[in-house]
Amino acid sequence: MRRRRAAVAVGFCASFLLGSVLNVLFAPGSEPPRPGQSPGPSPAPGPGRRGGRGELARQIRARYEEVQRYSRGGPGPGAGRPERRRLMDLAPGGPGLQRPRPLRARPLPDGVPGWPPAPSLGSPGPGPRLGCAALRNVSGAQYVGSGYTKAVYRVRLPGGAAVALKAVDFSGHDLGSCVREFGVRRGCYRLAAHKLLKEMVLLERLRHPNVLQLYGYCYQDSEDIPDTLTTITELGAPVEMIQLLQTSWEDRFRICLSLGRLLHHLAHSPLGSVTLLDFRPRQFVLVDGELKVTDLDDARVEETPCADSTDCILEFPARNFTLPCSAQGWCEGMNEKRNLYNAYRFFFTYLLPHSAPPSLRPLLDSIVNATGELTWGVDETLTQLEKVLHLYRSGQYLQNSTTSSSTEYQRIPDSTIPQEDYRCWPSYHHGSCLLSVFNLAEAMDICESHAQCQAFVVTNQTTWTGRQLVFFKAGWSQVVPDPNKTTYVKASG
C-alpha cells in the first residue's frame, strides 16, 4: 500500500509538469495505466435500471440547476421539493446515503447543459486567486484520503505554501457505480464532478472563519475527459477524536466553540438555513486549532416540506424528534436542529465536560443536556458557549474556587528547572505537566492540588485565550538561567 501511495504522489507531480490533470490519477489500491496506454474505451451503455442515458442526463441537469441556484444566491424555503433520502444518521455501517448528483463540461450529444460558469470568487486574502498556472510546479505531493466521490492531495506550491487539492476520484464509488449502471464515462464524470463544483460554490458563498477557505480552481483536459475540475483550498489536519480526548480542555472547548459559531452561521447564511446531511468528524479539519467544515457537497439549503407534524420527524440512531409543521408547509427549524443534534452526539458530549474547571461544569452540563434534548436552538447554544469563554478568559470562573495558598513560594526570576517533570492529565505536553493558568494564584492552587508538585515554572508563552503556560515540577534540585521563564519553589520550613 505504501508503494502504491508513493507511486500516486510521483505520478501526481509528473502529471502537472507534463500538462495533464490531477483527475487522471488513481487512488491508492488501483492500478494506473501503463506508460503509453490509454484508460481504454468506456463500456458499452446498457439500458440501466433507471432509463439509461436519458436518466443520466436528467440527474446531471438536476445537479446543474442546483449549482446554478446556489451561484445566484440560493433558494428560499420553498425552492423546489428536496429529494427524500435516508440520512447517513440512520445507517451506521450500512449502505449510507444516496449522495447528490453532479455535473458536466462541454455540450454532450444528448443535449445535457454545459458547465455552469465558474463562480465569481473574491480574493482569499493577500494575493490573487490561484489557477492552473499555480499547479505547474508543485512539489511534495501526498495522498491525504478519499471518500465516496473525491480524492484529496496535499501539495506545496512554488512559493512554499502548502495547500489541499480536491478532484473526482476516478476509482471512487460514485464514479464507478455510475459507469457500471450507465456505461458513459464522460457523463458519469460530469455527474460526480457537479458535487465538487457545488462544494466550490458553497465554500465561496458561505465564507466564514469556520468554513475552509477556497483559494482557487483549475479546469484542464485529461486524456479522455475535457474540462476536469480541481479545486485548491486551505490545508487542514484531520479531526482525530481519540487524539482530541487527550488534549487540554481549553483546546477541546475551542473546537466546540468553533462548531457553535459555524452552526450559527449556517442557520443564518445568505442562502438560508443550511444543513449538513453528512455530519461526521471526517467532514471537518483543524486549522491552527480552529474547527472548519471542509466537505459541503452534501449540504442542503431547502427545508423539509410537510402537511403536518408527522412529516417532520428528525430521526437519529438513538432517538427521534418531532418538529412542528409551519403554516407555510415547512418543518420549522429542521435544518438547524439536525446540525445541532449532530454537534451534540459527535462533539459536545465527548469534548465539553470532561476535565473542565469545576466551577464551569454546571453550565457545560446545561449546554450538553439542552443540545441533546434539542430544547435550545443554535442562537441560545452559541450564547451559552460565548458565556463560558468570557468566564474562562476573564478569570471570573475562579471566584470562590481558589483559596489563598498557605504555602509560601520563593520567586527565582530568569530561571527554569530543566528536569524533574511528572505527568498530569490533561497536559499540553505528554512527557510533563504543562497547564495554562489565569494568574499566579491559580498556578499555586494547582501546585497545592498535586501531591508531586514542589515547584512550577511560568513561561512567556500563552494559549489562544491569553492564559500563560506553566510547567509543574516534582522538585527543584537543579535551577538554571533562562531569561524567558520565572521559577517558583516551595519555601522550606
Short mmCIF file of C-alpha atoms in Angstrom, two decimals:
data_model
loop_
_atom_site.label_atom_id
_atom_site.label_comp_id
_atom_site.label_asym_id
_atom_site.label_seq_id
_atom_site.Cartn_x
_atom_site.Cartn_y
_atom_site.Cartn_z
CA MET A 1 0.00 0.00 0.00
CA ARG A 2 2.83 2.42 0.84
CA ARG A 3 4.45 1.71 -2.52
CA ARG A 4 1.20 2.38 -4.29
CA ARG A 5 0.70 5.66 -2.42
CA ALA A 6 4.24 6.71 -3.26
CA ALA A 7 3.57 5.93 -6.91
CA VAL A 8 0.40 8.00 -6.80
CA ALA A 9 2.29 11.00 -5.41
CA VAL A 10 5.08 10.76 -8.01
CA GLY A 11 2.59 10.42 -10.84
CA PHE A 12 0.62 13.33 -9.45
CA CYS A 13 3.56 15.74 -9.60
CA ALA A 14 4.55 14.50 -13.03
CA SER A 15 1.05 15.00 -14.37
CA PHE A 16 1.22 18.74 -13.77
CA LEU A 17 4.72 19.03 -15.20
CA LEU A 18 3.55 17.32 -18.38
CA GLY A 19 0.42 19.46 -18.59
CA SER A 20 -2.03 16.72 -17.67
CA VAL A 21 -4.56 16.77 -14.89
CA LEU A 22 -4.84 15.67 -11.32
CA ASN A 23 -8.09 13.92 -12.15
CA VAL A 24 -6.47 11.17 -14.22
CA LEU A 25 -4.79 9.86 -11.08
CA PHE A 26 -5.99 6.69 -9.46
CA ALA A 27 -6.48 6.45 -5.73
CA PRO A 28 -4.21 4.10 -3.80
CA GLY A 29 -5.09 0.48 -4.30
CA SER A 30 -5.85 0.80 -8.02
CA GLU A 31 -3.52 0.21 -10.92
CA PRO A 32 -2.64 3.27 -13.04
CA PRO A 33 -2.43 2.87 -16.83
CA ARG A 34 0.91 1.67 -18.13
CA PRO A 35 3.02 4.26 -19.99
CA GLY A 36 1.51 4.91 -23.37
CA GLN A 37 -1.65 3.02 -22.50
CA SER A 38 -4.93 4.94 -22.53
CA PRO A 39 -7.51 4.21 -19.89
CA GLY A 40 -9.46 2.34 -22.55
CA PRO A 41 -12.92 2.90 -24.01
CA SER A 42 -15.94 3.25 -21.82
CA PRO A 43 -18.12 0.19 -21.54
CA ALA A 44 -20.98 -0.03 -23.95
CA PRO A 45 -24.00 1.70 -22.48
CA GLY A 46 -26.78 -0.51 -21.28
CA PRO A 47 -30.38 0.36 -20.64
CA GLY A 48 -29.70 0.65 -16.89
CA ARG A 49 -32.22 0.13 -14.17
CA ARG A 50 -33.36 3.76 -14.37
CA GLY A 51 -33.58 4.51 -18.06
CA GLY A 52 -30.02 4.60 -19.41
CA ARG A 53 -28.59 7.82 -20.83
CA GLY A 54 -31.86 9.71 -20.53
CA GLU A 55 -31.87 9.13 -16.78
CA LEU A 56 -28.21 10.11 -16.51
CA ALA A 57 -28.93 13.32 -18.42
CA ARG A 58 -31.82 14.06 -16.05
CA GLN A 59 -29.60 13.63 -13.00
CA ILE A 60 -26.87 15.81 -14.48
CA ARG A 61 -29.38 18.53 -15.29
CA ALA A 62 -30.81 18.42 -11.76
CA ARG A 63 -27.36 18.90 -10.26
CA TYR A 64 -26.54 21.59 -12.77
CA GLU A 65 -29.66 23.51 -11.75
CA GLU A 66 -28.79 23.07 -8.05
CA VAL A 67 -25.36 24.61 -8.60
CA GLN A 68 -26.94 27.45 -10.56
CA ARG A 69 -29.34 28.17 -7.71
CA TYR A 70 -26.54 28.41 -5.18
CA SER A 71 -24.45 30.53 -7.55
CA ARG A 72 -27.28 33.03 -7.97
CA GLY A 73 -27.99 33.40 -4.29
CA GLY A 74 -29.85 30.39 -3.08
CA PRO A 75 -33.44 29.35 -2.68
CA GLY A 76 -35.98 30.42 -0.17
CA PRO A 77 -37.63 27.76 1.94
CA GLY A 78 -39.92 26.77 -0.92
CA ALA A 79 -37.48 26.49 -3.80
CA GLY A 80 -38.29 23.03 -5.02
CA ARG A 81 -39.19 19.91 -3.10
CA PRO A 82 -35.99 18.36 -1.72
CA GLU A 83 -35.09 14.82 -2.65
CA ARG A 84 -36.19 12.41 0.10
CA ARG A 85 -33.27 10.25 1.10
CA ARG A 86 -32.08 8.16 4.00
CA LEU A 87 -29.59 10.17 6.02
CA MET A 88 -26.29 8.62 6.96
CA ASP A 89 -27.53 9.13 10.54
CA LEU A 90 -29.82 6.12 10.09
CA ALA A 91 -27.37 3.64 8.64
CA PRO A 92 -24.16 3.26 10.64
CA GLY A 93 -22.19 0.62 8.76
CA GLY A 94 -24.99 0.28 6.22
CA PRO A 95 -25.19 1.41 2.61
CA GLY A 96 -25.11 5.06 3.61
CA LEU A 97 -26.99 7.85 1.98
CA GLN A 98 -27.52 8.28 -1.69
CA ARG A 99 -25.38 11.25 -2.46
CA PRO A 100 -26.48 14.24 -4.51
CA ARG A 101 -25.76 14.05 -8.21
CA PRO A 102 -23.14 16.17 -10.06
CA LEU A 103 -22.09 17.76 -13.37
CA ARG A 104 -20.54 18.31 -16.89
CA ALA A 105 -18.36 20.35 -19.15
CA ARG A 106 -18.93 20.90 -22.88
CA PRO A 107 -22.24 20.13 -24.62
CA LEU A 108 -22.85 16.40 -24.82
CA PRO A 109 -24.56 14.69 -27.73
CA ASP A 110 -27.63 14.03 -25.58
CA GLY A 111 -28.17 17.75 -25.04
CA VAL A 112 -27.25 17.98 -21.39
CA PRO A 113 -26.38 21.56 -20.37
CA GLY A 114 -22.75 22.65 -20.25
CA TRP A 115 -20.74 23.58 -17.17
CA PRO A 116 -22.20 26.35 -15.10
CA PRO A 117 -19.96 29.40 -15.29
CA ALA A 118 -17.23 29.42 -12.69
CA PRO A 119 -18.35 31.28 -9.57
CA SER A 120 -17.19 34.84 -9.14
CA LEU A 121 -14.55 34.36 -6.48
CA GLY A 122 -13.19 37.07 -4.27
CA SER A 123 -9.63 37.19 -3.06
CA PRO A 124 -8.62 34.59 -0.45
CA GLY A 125 -6.58 37.23 1.32
CA PRO A 126 -3.30 38.68 0.16
CA GLY A 127 -2.51 37.89 -3.45
CA PRO A 128 -4.67 36.84 -6.41
CA ARG A 129 -6.84 33.73 -6.77
CA LEU A 130 -4.95 30.59 -7.69
CA GLY A 131 -5.49 28.90 -11.04
CA CYS A 132 -3.90 26.29 -13.29
CA ALA A 133 -0.61 28.22 -13.50
CA ALA A 134 -0.09 27.74 -9.76
CA LEU A 135 -0.18 23.96 -10.19
CA ARG A 136 2.50 23.58 -12.85
CA ASN A 137 5.47 23.24 -10.49
CA VAL A 138 4.01 21.82 -7.29
CA SER A 139 6.17 19.61 -5.09
CA GLY A 140 5.87 17.21 -2.18
CA ALA A 141 2.56 15.75 -3.32
CA GLN A 142 0.97 13.45 -0.75
CA TYR A 143 -2.24 11.49 -0.85
CA VAL A 144 -4.42 12.57 2.09
CA GLY A 145 -7.55 10.48 1.65
CA SER A 146 -10.69 9.88 -0.35
CA GLY A 147 -14.38 9.40 0.20
CA TYR A 148 -17.43 8.48 -1.80
CA THR A 149 -16.66 10.92 -4.62
CA LYS A 150 -13.43 12.87 -4.15
CA ALA A 151 -9.73 12.34 -3.53
CA VAL A 152 -7.67 14.88 -1.60
CA TYR A 153 -3.94 15.61 -2.01
CA ARG A 154 -1.53 17.85 -0.18
CA VAL A 155 0.99 19.76 -2.32
CA ARG A 156 3.46 22.55 -1.85
CA LEU A 157 3.23 25.50 -4.23
CA PRO A 158 6.35 27.07 -5.78
CA GLY A 159 6.28 29.83 -3.14
CA GLY A 160 6.40 27.25 -0.35
CA ALA A 161 2.77 27.39 0.80
CA ALA A 162 1.05 24.05 1.40
CA VAL A 163 -2.49 23.67 0.02
CA ALA A 164 -5.04 20.91 -0.49
CA LEU A 165 -6.22 19.80 -3.93
CA LYS A 166 -9.54 18.05 -4.43
CA ALA A 167 -10.62 16.16 -7.52
CA VAL A 168 -13.08 13.46 -8.51
CA ASP A 169 -11.69 10.07 -7.50
CA PHE A 170 -11.58 8.03 -10.70
CA SER A 171 -11.53 4.81 -8.67
CA GLY A 172 -14.16 6.03 -6.22
CA HIS A 173 -17.57 4.54 -5.52
CA ASP A 174 -19.54 7.43 -7.02
CA LEU A 175 -17.94 7.34 -10.46
CA GLY A 176 -17.56 3.57 -10.53
CA SER A 177 -21.18 2.78 -9.72
CA CYS A 178 -22.39 5.29 -12.30
CA VAL A 179 -20.20 3.81 -15.06
CA ARG A 180 -21.41 0.31 -14.20
CA GLU A 181 -25.01 1.47 -14.43
CA PHE A 182 -24.92 3.82 -17.39
CA GLY A 183 -21.70 2.88 -19.22
CA VAL A 184 -20.86 6.52 -20.09
CA ARG A 185 -17.55 7.60 -18.56
CA ARG A 186 -17.70 11.27 -19.56
CA GLY A 187 -21.28 11.73 -18.44
CA CYS A 188 -20.60 9.94 -15.16
CA TYR A 189 -17.58 12.16 -14.54
CA ARG A 190 -19.78 15.21 -15.01
CA LEU A 191 -22.34 13.79 -12.63
CA ALA A 192 -19.70 13.22 -9.97
CA ALA A 193 -17.89 16.50 -10.62
CA HIS A 194 -21.02 18.56 -10.03
CA LYS A 195 -20.58 17.64 -6.38
CA LEU A 196 -17.15 19.21 -6.45
CA LEU A 197 -18.50 22.28 -8.23
CA LYS A 198 -21.36 22.56 -5.75
CA GLU A 199 -18.87 22.41 -2.89
CA MET A 200 -16.71 25.08 -4.54
CA VAL A 201 -19.69 27.41 -4.90
CA LEU A 202 -20.79 26.82 -1.29
CA LEU A 203 -17.29 27.39 0.08
CA GLU A 204 -17.40 30.77 -1.60
CA ARG A 205 -20.98 31.72 -0.73
CA LEU A 206 -20.66 30.61 2.92
CA ARG A 207 -17.34 32.28 3.66
CA HIS A 208 -16.69 32.32 7.40
CA PRO A 209 -13.74 31.76 9.76
CA ASN A 210 -15.02 28.23 10.37
CA VAL A 211 -15.54 27.34 6.70
CA LEU A 212 -12.49 26.08 4.82
CA GLN A 213 -11.03 28.77 2.60
CA LEU A 214 -11.26 28.32 -1.16
CA TYR A 215 -8.10 29.56 -2.88
CA GLY A 216 -8.96 28.80 -6.49
CA TYR A 217 -9.64 26.12 -9.08
CA CYS A 218 -8.41 24.76 -12.38
CA TYR A 219 -10.18 23.30 -15.44
CA GLN A 220 -7.94 21.16 -17.63
CA ASP A 221 -8.38 18.38 -20.18
CA SER A 222 -7.42 14.84 -19.25
CA GLU A 223 -6.70 12.08 -21.75
CA ASP A 224 -10.33 11.23 -22.39
CA ILE A 225 -12.42 13.78 -20.49
CA PRO A 226 -12.46 17.52 -21.23
CA ASP A 227 -12.55 20.18 -18.54
CA THR A 228 -11.80 18.10 -15.46
CA LEU A 229 -12.02 20.19 -12.32
CA THR A 230 -9.50 20.55 -9.48
CA THR A 231 -10.19 22.83 -6.52
CA ILE A 232 -7.45 24.45 -4.43
CA THR A 233 -8.24 25.01 -0.78
CA GLU A 234 -6.76 25.77 2.59
CA LEU A 235 -4.98 22.78 4.13
CA GLY A 236 -6.16 21.42 7.44
CA ALA A 237 -5.43 18.45 9.69
CA PRO A 238 -7.98 15.63 10.00
CA VAL A 239 -10.10 15.57 13.15
CA GLU A 240 -8.98 12.55 15.19
CA MET A 241 -11.35 12.16 18.13
CA ILE A 242 -9.08 9.81 20.12
CA GLN A 243 -6.29 12.38 19.97
CA LEU A 244 -8.65 15.22 20.88
CA LEU A 245 -9.75 13.39 24.01
CA GLN A 246 -6.13 13.51 25.20
CA THR A 247 -5.72 17.27 24.67
CA SER A 248 -6.36 20.04 27.18
CA TRP A 249 -9.91 21.06 27.99
CA GLU A 250 -9.15 24.56 26.71
CA ASP A 251 -8.34 23.23 23.22
CA ARG A 252 -11.36 20.93 23.24
CA PHE A 253 -13.59 23.83 24.26
CA ARG A 254 -12.16 25.86 21.38
CA ILE A 255 -13.32 23.18 18.94
CA CYS A 256 -16.83 23.18 20.42
CA LEU A 257 -16.95 26.98 20.32
CA SER A 258 -15.80 26.92 16.68
CA LEU A 259 -18.59 24.46 15.90
CA GLY A 260 -21.17 26.60 17.69
CA ARG A 261 -20.12 29.65 15.67
CA LEU A 262 -20.23 27.63 12.45
CA LEU A 263 -23.73 26.30 13.13
CA HIS A 264 -24.96 29.81 13.93
CA HIS A 265 -23.55 31.00 10.61
CA LEU A 266 -25.15 28.10 8.70
CA ALA A 267 -28.53 28.79 10.33
CA HIS A 268 -28.39 32.45 9.24
CA SER A 269 -26.41 32.19 6.00
CA PRO A 270 -27.04 34.31 2.88
CA LEU A 271 -28.50 31.17 1.26
CA GLY A 272 -30.90 30.39 4.09
CA SER A 273 -30.60 27.72 6.76
CA VAL A 274 -28.01 25.17 5.62
CA THR A 275 -27.93 21.62 6.95
CA LEU A 276 -25.04 19.15 6.65
CA LEU A 277 -26.60 15.83 5.70
CA ASP A 278 -23.27 14.04 6.10
CA PHE A 279 -22.21 15.34 9.52
CA ARG A 280 -19.27 13.39 10.94
CA PRO A 281 -15.86 14.38 12.30
CA ARG A 282 -14.25 13.43 8.98
CA GLN A 283 -16.16 16.27 7.27
CA PHE A 284 -14.13 18.77 9.34
CA VAL A 285 -10.48 19.74 9.67
CA LEU A 286 -8.42 21.69 12.19
CA VAL A 287 -6.54 24.80 11.07
CA ASP A 288 -4.39 26.37 13.81
CA GLY A 289 -6.69 24.92 16.45
CA GLU A 290 -9.92 26.16 14.82
CA LEU A 291 -12.50 23.67 13.56
CA LYS A 292 -13.54 24.22 9.92
CA VAL A 293 -16.03 22.40 7.75
CA THR A 294 -14.41 21.16 4.57
CA ASP A 295 -16.96 18.86 2.92
CA LEU A 296 -20.05 20.67 1.67
CA ASP A 297 -21.14 18.57 -1.29
CA ASP A 298 -23.89 17.01 0.83
CA ALA A 299 -25.11 20.30 2.27
CA ARG A 300 -28.75 21.20 1.68
CA VAL A 301 -30.50 24.56 1.93
CA GLU A 302 -34.14 23.64 1.37
CA GLU A 303 -36.21 22.98 4.47
CA THR A 304 -38.31 19.81 4.53
CA PRO A 305 -41.90 20.25 3.22
CA CYS A 306 -44.79 18.96 5.34
CA ALA A 307 -48.54 18.62 5.57
CA ASP A 308 -48.47 18.15 9.36
CA SER A 309 -46.00 17.35 12.13
CA THR A 310 -45.91 13.66 11.20
CA ASP A 311 -43.85 14.73 8.18
CA CYS A 312 -41.34 16.46 10.49
CA ILE A 313 -39.73 13.53 12.27
CA LEU A 314 -35.99 14.03 12.75
CA GLU A 315 -34.52 10.54 13.00
CA PHE A 316 -31.24 9.52 14.62
CA PRO A 317 -29.93 6.11 15.67
CA ALA A 318 -30.60 6.62 19.40
CA ARG A 319 -33.82 8.67 19.28
CA ASN A 320 -36.26 10.66 17.16
CA PHE A 321 -37.67 14.19 17.46
CA THR A 322 -40.94 15.54 16.08
CA LEU A 323 -40.81 19.18 14.99
CA PRO A 324 -43.77 21.47 14.21
CA CYS A 325 -45.05 21.98 10.68
CA SER A 326 -45.41 25.68 9.87
CA ALA A 327 -48.45 27.29 8.28
CA GLN A 328 -46.35 27.70 5.14
CA GLY A 329 -45.86 23.93 4.89
CA TRP A 330 -42.24 23.61 6.09
CA CYS A 331 -40.81 21.76 9.07
CA GLU A 332 -39.75 24.52 11.46
CA GLY A 333 -36.03 24.62 12.08
CA MET A 334 -35.29 21.09 10.87
CA ASN A 335 -32.03 22.06 9.16
CA GLU A 336 -30.80 23.89 12.27
CA LYS A 337 -31.89 21.16 14.70
CA ARG A 338 -30.30 18.39 12.63
CA ASN A 339 -26.97 20.21 12.71
CA LEU A 340 -27.28 20.89 16.44
CA TYR A 341 -28.08 17.34 17.47
CA ASN A 342 -25.22 16.03 15.34
CA ALA A 343 -22.91 18.53 17.04
CA TYR A 344 -24.11 17.15 20.39
CA ARG A 345 -23.65 13.48 19.54
CA PHE A 346 -20.33 13.76 17.70
CA PHE A 347 -18.60 16.60 19.56
CA PHE A 348 -20.21 18.22 22.61
CA THR A 349 -20.91 15.08 24.60
CA TYR A 350 -17.27 13.94 24.33
CA LEU A 351 -15.31 17.18 24.35
CA LEU A 352 -17.14 19.70 26.56
CA PRO A 353 -17.49 18.47 30.15
CA HIS A 354 -14.51 16.20 30.79
CA SER A 355 -11.68 17.74 32.88
CA ALA A 356 -13.30 21.19 32.68
CA PRO A 357 -12.77 23.64 35.56
CA PRO A 358 -15.20 22.53 38.31
CA SER A 359 -16.99 25.89 38.51
CA LEU A 360 -17.81 25.74 34.77
CA ARG A 361 -19.18 22.21 34.77
CA PRO A 362 -22.82 23.09 35.66
CA LEU A 363 -23.01 25.47 32.68
CA LEU A 364 -21.27 22.98 30.39
CA ASP A 365 -23.65 20.22 31.53
CA SER A 366 -26.57 22.52 30.69
CA ILE A 367 -25.21 23.01 27.16
CA VAL A 368 -24.74 19.28 26.63
CA ASN A 369 -28.19 18.41 28.02
CA ALA A 370 -30.04 21.15 26.13
CA THR A 371 -28.46 20.26 22.78
CA GLY A 372 -29.04 16.55 23.44
CA GLU A 373 -32.74 17.26 24.04
CA LEU A 374 -32.97 19.99 21.37
CA THR A 375 -34.54 22.35 23.89
CA TRP A 376 -32.23 25.11 22.64
CA GLY A 377 -31.62 26.35 19.13
CA VAL A 378 -28.24 27.39 17.76
CA ASP A 379 -28.66 31.00 18.91
CA GLU A 380 -29.03 30.10 22.59
CA THR A 381 -26.34 27.42 22.32
CA LEU A 382 -23.84 29.91 20.94
CA THR A 383 -24.81 32.48 23.58
CA GLN A 384 -24.00 29.99 26.34
CA LEU A 385 -20.74 28.88 24.71
CA GLU A 386 -19.65 32.52 24.44
CA LYS A 387 -20.57 32.97 28.11
CA VAL A 388 -18.26 30.09 29.02
CA LEU A 389 -15.48 31.73 27.00
CA HIS A 390 -16.00 35.04 28.82
CA LEU A 391 -15.93 33.42 32.26
CA TYR A 392 -12.83 31.44 31.42
CA ARG A 393 -10.88 34.20 29.66
CA SER A 394 -11.66 36.84 32.28
CA GLY A 395 -10.87 34.58 35.25
CA GLN A 396 -14.35 35.01 36.72
CA TYR A 397 -14.70 31.25 36.94
CA LEU A 398 -12.05 31.33 39.69
CA GLN A 399 -14.23 33.30 42.11
CA ASN A 400 -14.95 31.19 45.19
CA SER A 401 -12.95 28.32 43.69
CA THR A 402 -9.36 29.28 44.52
CA THR A 403 -8.12 29.68 48.07
CA SER A 404 -5.24 31.68 49.42
CA SER A 405 -2.26 29.36 49.45
CA SER A 406 -0.97 28.51 52.90
CA THR A 407 2.36 27.57 51.37
CA GLU A 408 4.94 30.25 50.70
CA TYR A 409 6.80 30.22 47.39
CA GLN A 410 10.21 31.66 46.62
CA ARG A 411 10.39 33.53 43.30
CA ILE A 412 13.52 32.98 41.17
CA PRO A 413 13.41 35.27 38.11
CA ASP A 414 15.05 34.45 34.76
CA SER A 415 15.35 30.76 35.58
CA THR A 416 13.89 27.32 34.85
CA ILE A 417 14.05 23.73 36.07
CA PRO A 418 15.17 21.56 33.11
CA GLN A 419 14.21 18.18 34.59
CA GLU A 420 12.16 16.74 37.46
CA ASP A 421 8.97 16.54 35.41
CA TYR A 422 5.92 14.50 36.28
CA ARG A 423 2.87 13.71 34.18
CA CYS A 424 -0.60 15.07 34.69
CA TRP A 425 -3.78 14.92 32.63
CA PRO A 426 -4.72 16.73 30.54
CA SER A 427 -1.40 18.36 29.71
CA TYR A 428 -0.16 20.32 26.73
CA HIS A 429 2.92 18.07 26.78
CA HIS A 430 2.67 14.30 27.14
CA GLY A 431 6.01 13.94 28.92
CA SER A 432 5.45 16.59 31.58
CA CYS A 433 2.77 18.56 33.39
CA LEU A 434 2.20 21.70 31.29
CA LEU A 435 -1.02 23.58 32.02
CA SER A 436 -2.44 27.03 31.37
CA VAL A 437 -3.30 29.41 34.22
CA PHE A 438 -5.12 32.71 34.51
CA ASN A 439 -2.83 34.12 37.19
CA LEU A 440 -0.22 33.23 39.79
CA ALA A 441 -2.86 32.36 42.38
CA GLU A 442 -4.28 29.66 40.10
CA ALA A 443 -0.81 28.25 39.48
CA MET A 444 -0.24 27.98 43.24
CA ASP A 445 -3.66 26.39 43.69
CA ILE A 446 -2.87 23.75 41.06
CA CYS A 447 0.50 23.01 42.62
CA GLU A 448 -1.16 22.58 46.02
CA SER A 449 -3.64 20.10 44.50
CA HIS A 450 -0.87 17.91 43.00
CA ALA A 451 0.85 15.71 45.56
CA GLN A 452 4.04 15.60 43.46
CA CYS A 453 4.34 19.34 42.90
CA GLN A 454 7.21 21.10 44.65
CA ALA A 455 7.75 23.97 42.17
CA PHE A 456 6.45 25.49 38.94
CA VAL A 457 7.94 27.44 36.06
CA VAL A 458 5.97 30.27 34.44
CA THR A 459 6.78 30.66 30.74
CA ASN A 460 6.21 33.64 28.43
CA GLN A 461 4.01 31.52 26.14
CA THR A 462 0.25 31.97 26.06
CA THR A 463 -2.72 29.98 24.76
CA TRP A 464 -5.43 31.17 22.36
CA THR A 465 -7.29 32.73 25.31
CA GLY A 466 -4.21 34.62 26.51
CA ARG A 467 -3.54 32.34 29.51
CA GLN A 468 0.07 31.62 30.45
CA LEU A 469 1.59 28.16 30.14
CA VAL A 470 3.19 26.79 33.31
CA PHE A 471 5.33 23.70 33.91
CA PHE A 472 4.70 21.98 37.23
CA LYS A 473 7.72 20.19 38.72
CA ALA A 474 8.32 17.40 41.24
CA GLY A 475 11.49 19.04 42.58
CA TRP A 476 14.00 21.84 42.07
CA SER A 477 17.42 20.37 42.70
CA GLN A 478 18.74 22.00 39.52
CA VAL A 479 17.73 25.55 38.63
CA VAL A 480 19.39 27.03 35.53
CA PRO A 481 19.25 30.50 33.92
CA ASP A 482 16.54 31.22 31.34
CA PRO A 483 15.57 34.83 30.51
CA ASN A 484 12.10 33.79 29.30
CA LYS A 485 10.92 31.97 32.42
CA THR A 486 10.34 32.53 36.13
CA THR A 487 10.58 29.73 38.69
CA TYR A 488 8.58 29.48 41.91
CA VAL A 489 9.65 26.89 44.51
CA LYS A 490 8.03 25.91 47.76
CA ALA A 491 9.86 27.58 50.61
CA SER A 492 11.37 25.11 53.07
CA GLY A 493 10.19 25.13 56.63
#
